[in-house]
mmCIF file of C-alpha atoms in Angstrom:
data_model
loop_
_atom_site.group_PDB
_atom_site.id
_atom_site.type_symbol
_atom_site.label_atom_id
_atom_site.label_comp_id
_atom_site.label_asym_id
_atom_site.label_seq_id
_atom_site.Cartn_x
_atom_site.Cartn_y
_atom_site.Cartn_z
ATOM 1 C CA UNK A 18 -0.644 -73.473 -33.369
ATOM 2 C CA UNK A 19 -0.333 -73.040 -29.805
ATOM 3 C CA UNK A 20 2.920 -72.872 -29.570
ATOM 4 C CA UNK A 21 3.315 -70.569 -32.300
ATOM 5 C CA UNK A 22 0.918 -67.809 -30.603
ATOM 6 C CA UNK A 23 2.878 -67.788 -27.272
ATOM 7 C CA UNK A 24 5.728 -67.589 -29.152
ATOM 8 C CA UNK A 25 4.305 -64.292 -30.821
ATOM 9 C CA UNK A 26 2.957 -63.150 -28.087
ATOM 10 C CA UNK A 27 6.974 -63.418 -26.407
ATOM 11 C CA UNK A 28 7.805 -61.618 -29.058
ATOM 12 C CA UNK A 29 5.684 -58.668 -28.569
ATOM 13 C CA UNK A 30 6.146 -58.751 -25.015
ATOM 14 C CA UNK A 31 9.798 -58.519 -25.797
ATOM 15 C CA UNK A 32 9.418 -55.879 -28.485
ATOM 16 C CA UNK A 33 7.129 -53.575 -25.968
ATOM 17 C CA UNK A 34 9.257 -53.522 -23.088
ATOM 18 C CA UNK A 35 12.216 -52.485 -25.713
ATOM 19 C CA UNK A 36 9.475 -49.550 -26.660
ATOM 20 C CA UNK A 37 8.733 -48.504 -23.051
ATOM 21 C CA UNK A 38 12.523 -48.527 -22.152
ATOM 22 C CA UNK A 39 13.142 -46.443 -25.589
ATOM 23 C CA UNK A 40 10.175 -44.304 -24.485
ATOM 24 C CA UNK A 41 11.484 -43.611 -21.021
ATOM 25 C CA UNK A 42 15.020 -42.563 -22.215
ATOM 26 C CA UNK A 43 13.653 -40.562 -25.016
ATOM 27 C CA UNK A 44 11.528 -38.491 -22.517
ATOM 28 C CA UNK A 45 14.265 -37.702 -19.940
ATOM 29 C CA UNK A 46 16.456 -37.091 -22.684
ATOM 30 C CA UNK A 47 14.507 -34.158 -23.950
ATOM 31 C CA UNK A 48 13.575 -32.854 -20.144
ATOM 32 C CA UNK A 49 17.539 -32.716 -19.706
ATOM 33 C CA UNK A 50 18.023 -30.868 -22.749
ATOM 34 C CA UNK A 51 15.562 -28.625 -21.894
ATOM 35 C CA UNK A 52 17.399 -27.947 -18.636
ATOM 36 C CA UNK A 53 20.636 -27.715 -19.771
ATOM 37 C CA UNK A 54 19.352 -25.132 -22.519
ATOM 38 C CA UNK A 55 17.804 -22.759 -20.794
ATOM 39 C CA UNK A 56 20.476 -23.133 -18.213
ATOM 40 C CA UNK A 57 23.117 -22.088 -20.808
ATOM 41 C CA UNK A 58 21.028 -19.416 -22.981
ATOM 42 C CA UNK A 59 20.542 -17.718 -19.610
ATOM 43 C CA UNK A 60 24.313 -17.805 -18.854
ATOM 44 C CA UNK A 61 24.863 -16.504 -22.592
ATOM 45 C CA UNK A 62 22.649 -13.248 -21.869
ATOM 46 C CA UNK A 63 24.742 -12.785 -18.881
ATOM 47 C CA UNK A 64 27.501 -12.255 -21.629
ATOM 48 C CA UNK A 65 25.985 -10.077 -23.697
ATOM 49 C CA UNK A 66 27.084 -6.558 -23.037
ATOM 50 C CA UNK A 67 23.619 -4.691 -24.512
ATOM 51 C CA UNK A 68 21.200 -6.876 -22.416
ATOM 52 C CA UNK A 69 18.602 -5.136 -20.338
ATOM 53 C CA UNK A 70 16.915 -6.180 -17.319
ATOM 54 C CA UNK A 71 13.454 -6.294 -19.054
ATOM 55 C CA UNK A 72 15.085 -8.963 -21.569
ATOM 56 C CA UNK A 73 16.664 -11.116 -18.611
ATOM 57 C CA UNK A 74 12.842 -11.200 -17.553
ATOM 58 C CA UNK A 75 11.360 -12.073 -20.593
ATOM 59 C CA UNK A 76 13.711 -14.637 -21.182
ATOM 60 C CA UNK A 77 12.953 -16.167 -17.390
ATOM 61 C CA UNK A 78 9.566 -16.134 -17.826
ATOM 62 C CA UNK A 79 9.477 -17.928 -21.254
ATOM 63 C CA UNK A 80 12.055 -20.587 -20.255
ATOM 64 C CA UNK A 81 9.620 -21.185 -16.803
ATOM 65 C CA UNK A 82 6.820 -21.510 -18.891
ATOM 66 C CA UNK A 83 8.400 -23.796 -21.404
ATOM 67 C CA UNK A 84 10.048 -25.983 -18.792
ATOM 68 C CA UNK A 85 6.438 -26.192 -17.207
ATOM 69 C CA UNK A 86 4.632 -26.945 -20.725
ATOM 70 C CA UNK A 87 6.733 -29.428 -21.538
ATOM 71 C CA UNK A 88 6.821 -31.613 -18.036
ATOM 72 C CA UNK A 89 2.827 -32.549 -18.668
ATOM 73 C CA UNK A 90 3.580 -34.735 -22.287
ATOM 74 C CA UNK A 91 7.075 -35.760 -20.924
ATOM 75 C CA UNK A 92 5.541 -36.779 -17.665
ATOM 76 C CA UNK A 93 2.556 -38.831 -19.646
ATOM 77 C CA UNK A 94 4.974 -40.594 -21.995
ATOM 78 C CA UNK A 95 7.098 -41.469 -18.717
ATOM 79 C CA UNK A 96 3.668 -43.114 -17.507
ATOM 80 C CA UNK A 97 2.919 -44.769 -20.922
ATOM 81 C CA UNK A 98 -0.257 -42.381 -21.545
ATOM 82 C CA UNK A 99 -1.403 -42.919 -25.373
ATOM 83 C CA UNK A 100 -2.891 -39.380 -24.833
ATOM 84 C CA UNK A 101 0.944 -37.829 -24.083
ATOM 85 C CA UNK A 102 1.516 -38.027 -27.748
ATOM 86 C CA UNK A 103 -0.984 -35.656 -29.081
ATOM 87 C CA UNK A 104 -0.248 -33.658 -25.953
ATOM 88 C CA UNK A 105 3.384 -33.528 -26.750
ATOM 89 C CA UNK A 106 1.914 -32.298 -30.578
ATOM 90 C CA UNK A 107 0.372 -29.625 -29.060
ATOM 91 C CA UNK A 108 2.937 -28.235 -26.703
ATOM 92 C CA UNK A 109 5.061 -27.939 -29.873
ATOM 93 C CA UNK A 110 2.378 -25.274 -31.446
ATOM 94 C CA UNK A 111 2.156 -23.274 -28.044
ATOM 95 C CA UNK A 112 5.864 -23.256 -28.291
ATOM 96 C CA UNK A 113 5.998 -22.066 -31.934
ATOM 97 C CA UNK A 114 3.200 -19.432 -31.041
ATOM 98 C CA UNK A 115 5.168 -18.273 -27.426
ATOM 99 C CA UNK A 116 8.540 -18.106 -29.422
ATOM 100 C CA UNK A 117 7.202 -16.612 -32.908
ATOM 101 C CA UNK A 118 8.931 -13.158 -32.348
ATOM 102 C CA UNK A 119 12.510 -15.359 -31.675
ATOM 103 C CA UNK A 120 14.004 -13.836 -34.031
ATOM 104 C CA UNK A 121 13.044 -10.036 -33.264
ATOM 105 C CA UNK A 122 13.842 -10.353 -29.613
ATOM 106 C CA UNK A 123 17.571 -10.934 -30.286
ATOM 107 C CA UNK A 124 19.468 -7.834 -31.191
ATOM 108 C CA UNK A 125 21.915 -6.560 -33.332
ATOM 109 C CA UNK A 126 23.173 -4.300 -30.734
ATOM 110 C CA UNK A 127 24.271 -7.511 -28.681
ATOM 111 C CA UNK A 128 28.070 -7.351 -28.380
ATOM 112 C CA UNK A 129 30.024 -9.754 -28.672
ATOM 113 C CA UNK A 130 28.301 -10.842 -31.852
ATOM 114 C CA UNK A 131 29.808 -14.826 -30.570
ATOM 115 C CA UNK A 132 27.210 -14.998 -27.945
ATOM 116 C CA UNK A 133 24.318 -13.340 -30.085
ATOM 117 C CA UNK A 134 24.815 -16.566 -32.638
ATOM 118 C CA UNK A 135 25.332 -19.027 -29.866
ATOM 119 C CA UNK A 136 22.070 -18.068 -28.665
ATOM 120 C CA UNK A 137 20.161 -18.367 -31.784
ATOM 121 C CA UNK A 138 22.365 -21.999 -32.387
ATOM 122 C CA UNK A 139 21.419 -23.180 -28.735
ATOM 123 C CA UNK A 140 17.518 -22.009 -29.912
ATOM 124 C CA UNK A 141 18.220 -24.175 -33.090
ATOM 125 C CA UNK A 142 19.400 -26.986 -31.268
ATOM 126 C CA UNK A 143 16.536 -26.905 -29.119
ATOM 127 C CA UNK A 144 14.162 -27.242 -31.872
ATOM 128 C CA UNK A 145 15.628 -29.647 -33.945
ATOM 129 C CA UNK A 146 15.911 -31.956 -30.719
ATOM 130 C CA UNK A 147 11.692 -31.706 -30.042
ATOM 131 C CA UNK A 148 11.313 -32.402 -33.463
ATOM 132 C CA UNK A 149 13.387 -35.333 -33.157
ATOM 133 C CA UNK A 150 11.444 -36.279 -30.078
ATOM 134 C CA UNK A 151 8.215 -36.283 -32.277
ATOM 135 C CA UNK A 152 9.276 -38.354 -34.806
ATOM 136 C CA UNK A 153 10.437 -40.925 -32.854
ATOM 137 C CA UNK A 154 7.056 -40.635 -30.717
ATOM 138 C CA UNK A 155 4.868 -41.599 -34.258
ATOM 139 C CA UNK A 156 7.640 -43.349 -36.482
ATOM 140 C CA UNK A 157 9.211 -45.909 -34.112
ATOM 141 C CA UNK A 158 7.765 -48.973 -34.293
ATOM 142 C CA UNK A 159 9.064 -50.055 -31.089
ATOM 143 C CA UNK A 160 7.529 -47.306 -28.815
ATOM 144 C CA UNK A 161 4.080 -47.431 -31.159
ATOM 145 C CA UNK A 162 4.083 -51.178 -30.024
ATOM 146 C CA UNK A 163 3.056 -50.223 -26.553
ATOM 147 C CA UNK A 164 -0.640 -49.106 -27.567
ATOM 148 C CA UNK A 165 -1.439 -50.820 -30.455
ATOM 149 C CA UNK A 166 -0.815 -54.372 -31.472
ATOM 150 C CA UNK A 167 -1.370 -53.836 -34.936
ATOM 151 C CA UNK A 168 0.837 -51.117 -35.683
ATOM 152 C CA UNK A 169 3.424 -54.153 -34.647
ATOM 153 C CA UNK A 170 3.161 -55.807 -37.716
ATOM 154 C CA UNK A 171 4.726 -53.268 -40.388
ATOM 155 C CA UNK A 172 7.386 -53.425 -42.546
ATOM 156 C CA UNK A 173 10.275 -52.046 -40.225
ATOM 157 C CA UNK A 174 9.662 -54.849 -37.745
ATOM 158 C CA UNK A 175 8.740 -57.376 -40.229
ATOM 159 C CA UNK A 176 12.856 -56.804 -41.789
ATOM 160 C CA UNK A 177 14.005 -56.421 -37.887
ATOM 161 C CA UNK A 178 11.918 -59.978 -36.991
ATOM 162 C CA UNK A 179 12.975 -61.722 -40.496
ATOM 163 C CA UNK A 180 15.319 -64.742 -39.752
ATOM 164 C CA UNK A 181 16.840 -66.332 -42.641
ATOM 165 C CA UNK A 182 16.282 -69.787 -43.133
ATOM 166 C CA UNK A 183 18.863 -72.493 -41.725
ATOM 167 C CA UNK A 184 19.752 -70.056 -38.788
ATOM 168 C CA UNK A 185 18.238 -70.611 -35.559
ATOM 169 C CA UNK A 186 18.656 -67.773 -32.690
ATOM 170 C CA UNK A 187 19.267 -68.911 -29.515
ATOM 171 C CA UNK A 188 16.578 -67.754 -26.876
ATOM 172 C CA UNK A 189 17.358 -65.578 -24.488
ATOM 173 C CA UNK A 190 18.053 -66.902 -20.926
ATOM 174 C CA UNK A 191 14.858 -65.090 -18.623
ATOM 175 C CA UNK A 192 16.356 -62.668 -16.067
ATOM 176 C CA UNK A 193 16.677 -63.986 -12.511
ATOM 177 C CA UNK A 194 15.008 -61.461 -9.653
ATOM 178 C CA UNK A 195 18.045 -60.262 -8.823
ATOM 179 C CA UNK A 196 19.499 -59.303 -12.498
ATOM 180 C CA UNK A 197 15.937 -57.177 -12.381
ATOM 181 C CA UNK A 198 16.594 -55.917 -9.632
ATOM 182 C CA UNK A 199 20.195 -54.898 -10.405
ATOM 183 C CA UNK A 200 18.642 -53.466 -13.459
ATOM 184 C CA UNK A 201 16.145 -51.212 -11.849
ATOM 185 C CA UNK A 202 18.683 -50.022 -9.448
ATOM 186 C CA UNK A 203 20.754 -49.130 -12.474
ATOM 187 C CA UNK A 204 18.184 -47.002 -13.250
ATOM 188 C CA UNK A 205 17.760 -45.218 -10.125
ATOM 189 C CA UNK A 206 21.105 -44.425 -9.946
ATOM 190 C CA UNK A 207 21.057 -43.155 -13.277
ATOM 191 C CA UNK A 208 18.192 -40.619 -12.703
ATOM 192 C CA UNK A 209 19.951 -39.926 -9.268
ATOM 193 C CA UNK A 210 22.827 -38.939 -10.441
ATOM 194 C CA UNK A 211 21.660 -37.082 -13.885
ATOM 195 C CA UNK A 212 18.782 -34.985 -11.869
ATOM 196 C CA UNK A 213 21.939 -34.373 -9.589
ATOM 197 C CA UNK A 214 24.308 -32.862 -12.581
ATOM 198 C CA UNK A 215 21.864 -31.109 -14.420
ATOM 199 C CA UNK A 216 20.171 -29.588 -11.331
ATOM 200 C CA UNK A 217 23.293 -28.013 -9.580
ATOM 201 C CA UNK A 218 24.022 -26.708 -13.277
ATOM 202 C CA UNK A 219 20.658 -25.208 -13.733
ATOM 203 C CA UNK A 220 21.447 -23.482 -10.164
ATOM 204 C CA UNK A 221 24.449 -22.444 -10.662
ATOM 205 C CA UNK A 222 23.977 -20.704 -13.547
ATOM 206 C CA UNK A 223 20.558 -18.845 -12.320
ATOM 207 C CA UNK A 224 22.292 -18.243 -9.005
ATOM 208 C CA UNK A 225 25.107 -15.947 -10.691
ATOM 209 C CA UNK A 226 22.959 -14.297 -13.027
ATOM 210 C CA UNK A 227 20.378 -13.209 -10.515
ATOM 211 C CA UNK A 228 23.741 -11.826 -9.058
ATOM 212 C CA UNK A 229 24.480 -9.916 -11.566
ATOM 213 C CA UNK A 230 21.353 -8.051 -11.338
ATOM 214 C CA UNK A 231 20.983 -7.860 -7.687
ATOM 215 C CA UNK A 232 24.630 -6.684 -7.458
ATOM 216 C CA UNK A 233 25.774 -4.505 -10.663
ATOM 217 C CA UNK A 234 28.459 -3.169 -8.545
ATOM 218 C CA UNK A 235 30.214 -6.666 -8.470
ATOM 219 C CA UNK A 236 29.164 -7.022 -12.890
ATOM 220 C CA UNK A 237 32.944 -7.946 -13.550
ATOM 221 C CA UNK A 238 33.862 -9.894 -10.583
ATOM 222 C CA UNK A 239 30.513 -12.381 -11.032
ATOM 223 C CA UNK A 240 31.743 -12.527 -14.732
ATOM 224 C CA UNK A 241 35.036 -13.534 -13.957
ATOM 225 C CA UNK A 242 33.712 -16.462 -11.962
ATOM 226 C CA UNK A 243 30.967 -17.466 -14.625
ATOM 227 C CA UNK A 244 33.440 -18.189 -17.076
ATOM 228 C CA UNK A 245 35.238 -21.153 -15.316
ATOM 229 C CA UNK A 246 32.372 -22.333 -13.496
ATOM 230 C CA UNK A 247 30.567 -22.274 -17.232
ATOM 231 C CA UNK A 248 33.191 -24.114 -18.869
ATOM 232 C CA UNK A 249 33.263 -26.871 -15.792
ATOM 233 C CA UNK A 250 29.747 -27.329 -15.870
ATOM 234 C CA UNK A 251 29.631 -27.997 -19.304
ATOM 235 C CA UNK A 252 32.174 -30.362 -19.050
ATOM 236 C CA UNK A 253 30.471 -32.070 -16.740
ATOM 237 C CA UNK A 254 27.499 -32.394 -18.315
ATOM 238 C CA UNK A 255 29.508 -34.149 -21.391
ATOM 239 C CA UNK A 256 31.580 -36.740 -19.400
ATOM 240 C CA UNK A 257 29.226 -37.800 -17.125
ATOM 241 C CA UNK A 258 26.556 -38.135 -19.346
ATOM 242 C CA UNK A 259 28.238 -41.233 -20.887
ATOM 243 C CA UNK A 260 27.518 -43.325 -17.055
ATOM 244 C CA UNK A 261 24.292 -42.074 -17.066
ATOM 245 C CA UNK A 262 22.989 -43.322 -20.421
ATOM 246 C CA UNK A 263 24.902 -46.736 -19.711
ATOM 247 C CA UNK A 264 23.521 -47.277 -16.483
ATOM 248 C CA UNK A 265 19.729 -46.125 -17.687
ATOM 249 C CA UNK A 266 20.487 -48.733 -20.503
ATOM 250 C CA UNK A 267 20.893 -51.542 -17.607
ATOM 251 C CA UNK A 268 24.826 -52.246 -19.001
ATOM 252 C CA UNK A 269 26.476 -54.351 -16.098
ATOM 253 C CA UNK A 270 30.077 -52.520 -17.302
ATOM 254 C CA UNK A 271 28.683 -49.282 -16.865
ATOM 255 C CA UNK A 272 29.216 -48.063 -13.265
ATOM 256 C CA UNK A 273 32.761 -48.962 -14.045
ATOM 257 C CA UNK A 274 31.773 -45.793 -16.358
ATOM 258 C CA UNK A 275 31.975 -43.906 -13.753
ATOM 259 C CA UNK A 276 35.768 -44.225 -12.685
ATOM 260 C CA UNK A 277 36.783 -42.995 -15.917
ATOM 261 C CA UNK A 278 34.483 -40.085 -15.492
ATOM 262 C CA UNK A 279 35.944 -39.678 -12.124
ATOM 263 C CA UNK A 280 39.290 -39.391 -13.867
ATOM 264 C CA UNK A 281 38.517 -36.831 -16.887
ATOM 265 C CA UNK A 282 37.540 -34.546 -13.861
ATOM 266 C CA UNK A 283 40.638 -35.458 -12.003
ATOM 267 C CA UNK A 284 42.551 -33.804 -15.378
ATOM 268 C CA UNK A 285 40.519 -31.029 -15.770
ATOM 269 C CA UNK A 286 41.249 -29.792 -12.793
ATOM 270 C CA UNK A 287 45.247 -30.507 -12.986
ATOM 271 C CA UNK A 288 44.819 -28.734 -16.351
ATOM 272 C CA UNK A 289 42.550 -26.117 -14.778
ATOM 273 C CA UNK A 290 45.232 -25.341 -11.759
ATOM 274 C CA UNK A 291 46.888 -22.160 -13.332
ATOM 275 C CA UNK A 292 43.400 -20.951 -14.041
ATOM 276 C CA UNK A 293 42.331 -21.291 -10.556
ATOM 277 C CA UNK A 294 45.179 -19.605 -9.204
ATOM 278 C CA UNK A 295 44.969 -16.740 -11.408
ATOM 279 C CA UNK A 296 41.393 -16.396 -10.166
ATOM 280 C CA UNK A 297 41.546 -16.696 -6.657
ATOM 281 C CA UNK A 298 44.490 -14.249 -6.977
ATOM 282 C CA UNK A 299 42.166 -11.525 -8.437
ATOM 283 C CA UNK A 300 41.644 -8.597 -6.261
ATOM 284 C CA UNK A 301 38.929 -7.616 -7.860
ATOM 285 C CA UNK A 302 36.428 -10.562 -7.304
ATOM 286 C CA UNK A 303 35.674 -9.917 -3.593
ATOM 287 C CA UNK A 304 36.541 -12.783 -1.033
ATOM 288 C CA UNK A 305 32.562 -13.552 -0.343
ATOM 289 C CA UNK A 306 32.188 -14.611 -4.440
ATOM 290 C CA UNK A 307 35.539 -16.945 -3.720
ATOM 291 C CA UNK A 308 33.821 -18.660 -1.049
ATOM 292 C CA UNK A 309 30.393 -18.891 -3.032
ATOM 293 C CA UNK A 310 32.339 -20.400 -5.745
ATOM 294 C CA UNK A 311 34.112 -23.434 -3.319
ATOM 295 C CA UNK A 312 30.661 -23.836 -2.178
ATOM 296 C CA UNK A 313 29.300 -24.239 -5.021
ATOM 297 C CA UNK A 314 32.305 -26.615 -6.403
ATOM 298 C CA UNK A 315 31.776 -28.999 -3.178
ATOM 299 C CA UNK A 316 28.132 -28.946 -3.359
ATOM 300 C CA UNK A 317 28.352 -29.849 -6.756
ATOM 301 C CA UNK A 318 31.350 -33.092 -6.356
ATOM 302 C CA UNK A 319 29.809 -34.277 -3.183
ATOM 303 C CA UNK A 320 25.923 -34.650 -4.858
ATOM 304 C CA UNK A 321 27.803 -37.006 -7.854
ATOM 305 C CA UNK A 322 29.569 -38.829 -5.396
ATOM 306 C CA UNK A 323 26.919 -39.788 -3.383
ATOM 307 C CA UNK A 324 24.821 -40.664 -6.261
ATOM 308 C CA UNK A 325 27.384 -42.316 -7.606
ATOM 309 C CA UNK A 326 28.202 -44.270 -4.541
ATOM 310 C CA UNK A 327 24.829 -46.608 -4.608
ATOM 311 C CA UNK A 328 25.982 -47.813 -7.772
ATOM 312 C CA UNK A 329 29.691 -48.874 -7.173
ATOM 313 C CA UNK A 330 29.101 -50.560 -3.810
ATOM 314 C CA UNK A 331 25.898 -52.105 -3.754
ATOM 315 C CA UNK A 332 26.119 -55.912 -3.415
ATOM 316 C CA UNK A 333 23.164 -56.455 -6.089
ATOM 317 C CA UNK A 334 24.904 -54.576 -8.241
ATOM 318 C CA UNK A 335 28.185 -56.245 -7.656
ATOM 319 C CA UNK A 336 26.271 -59.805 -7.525
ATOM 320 C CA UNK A 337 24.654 -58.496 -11.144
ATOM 321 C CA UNK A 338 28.665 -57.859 -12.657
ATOM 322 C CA UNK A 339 29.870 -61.000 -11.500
ATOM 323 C CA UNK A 340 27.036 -63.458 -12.880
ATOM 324 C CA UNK A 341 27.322 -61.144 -16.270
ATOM 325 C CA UNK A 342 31.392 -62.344 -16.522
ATOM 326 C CA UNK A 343 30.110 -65.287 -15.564
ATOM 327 C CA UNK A 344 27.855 -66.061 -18.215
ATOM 328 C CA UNK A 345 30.383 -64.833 -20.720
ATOM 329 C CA UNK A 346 33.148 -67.164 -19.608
ATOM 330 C CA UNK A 347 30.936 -69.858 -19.774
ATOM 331 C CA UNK A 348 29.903 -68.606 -23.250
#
């Protein structure tokens, strides 16, 4: 009987810290998203010919707001707060209340009429992906296993913990301290590096549109740079989220992850060189926005790279790929 409790209870144990890993992901997850939305529905108004400045602030101050609303559930669920579910509930009916005139606020007079539907897709995006958030919060048995026992026991984990009869599993070897800590520095360097990429994104883009307000003068030059820099950025974002989720997931292989990232950018830009010469040969994009834009490029490389380089050359982390081929080999 004993042994059949602490087995249970291993079980659980397992089964939780699978919850609070799910949990953790989930919530940075939906902060990035938020971040990388607002970032590019502020770069999209930028586009829009028939944009005034009162819109641009309207649009600021409800993406501040939001960002700000949302960081108190997001920040309870990354502490494992029971409470940062109900929280997260409500922030989703302040949101519908803030953004109830959505559809109102965006024009028909907005030319081109590409960027007035990518803003109202980005908006649906957005929604769909909080409403995903919430039903994994209250449906998934593996993150509702972190407050309450009880709720273990239902019928998605009972056909997840079923074993057929006359198959045993094997149990799983327990980590040593340094797989953990390889692990947890996987993680850091994950966060590291995804704060990194979505930061210098979120900067870039509000950097050039406050530009384009402080400067009207210098409206088609800033343009001309957004475009490149937006498509770049957004690339970005897409390859090198691939490392990040791979490393956050504790994957031994994935800071090798990282080379191929390394490479994709390596093409883009070989692919991108015509572009670049075509803009810096512009005579109308004034020599001061060229050098802005370089800055902003090496700023940008050297903040992955140095994120990136904790998690190539650490010897724990090293120590952790080698005793994973290890194991396999002797598998």
């Amino acid at each position: 009987m004993r042994n059949k409790d602490a087995a249970l209870r291993k079980k659980y144990r397992k089964i939780q810290r699978q919850g609070k890993q799910d949990l953790r992901f989930l919530s940075l997850m939906i902060f990035l998203g938020l971040l990388l939305y607002s970032a590019l529905n502020y770069y999209v108004l930028t586009r829009i010919d028939h944009t005034v400045a009162d819109v641009m602030k309207t649009y600021l101050f409800y993406a501040i707001i939001t960002l700000l609303l949302w960081c108190v559930p997001l920040r309870m669920l990354w502490r494992y707060n029971r409470l940062g579910r109900y929280v997260y509930l409500l922030c989703i009916g302040i949101s519908v209340y803030l953004y109830r005139n959505q559809l109102s606020f965006v024009s028909d007079e907005w030319t081109p009429a590409f960027f007035r539907y990518l803003f109202q897709l980005l908006f649906l995006l957005k929604c769909i992906m909080i409403l995903y958030g919430g039903v994994r919060i209250f449906t998934s048995a593996k993150i509702r296993s972190i407050w309450n026992v009880y709720e273990l026991f239902d019928d998605e984990l009972a056909k997840m913990e079923n074993i057929k009869e006359g198959k045993e599993s094997k149990e799983e070897q327990p980590m040593s301290k340094k797989e953990k800590k390889a692990v947890i520095l996987l993680k850091r360097a994950s966060l590291r590096l995804a704060f990194c990429l979505y930061f210098s994104v979120l900067v870039s883009f509000m950097l050039f549109g406050i530009l384009i307000r402080i400067l009207p003068q210098y409206h088609d030059a800033i343009q001309a740079i957004q475009y490149p820099l937006f498509s770049e950025c957004l690339f970005s974002v897409m390859v090198w989220s691939i490392p990040v989720i791979g490393m956050y997931l504790g994957k031994s292989w994935s800071p090798y992850l990282i080379y191929v990232a390394m490479i994709g950018e390596g093409l883009r830009l070989l692919l991108s060189y015509s572009q670049y010469i075509e803009l810096f040969g512009n005579r109308i994009v004034p020599i001061v926005l060229k050098l802005l834009l370089i800055v902003i490029e090496i700023m940008r490389y050297l903040l992955v790279f140095i994120s990136c380089r904790s998690a190539l050359r650490h010897p724990y982390l090293r120590a952790y790929r080698r005793m994973q081929i290890e194991s396999k080999n002797d598998n």
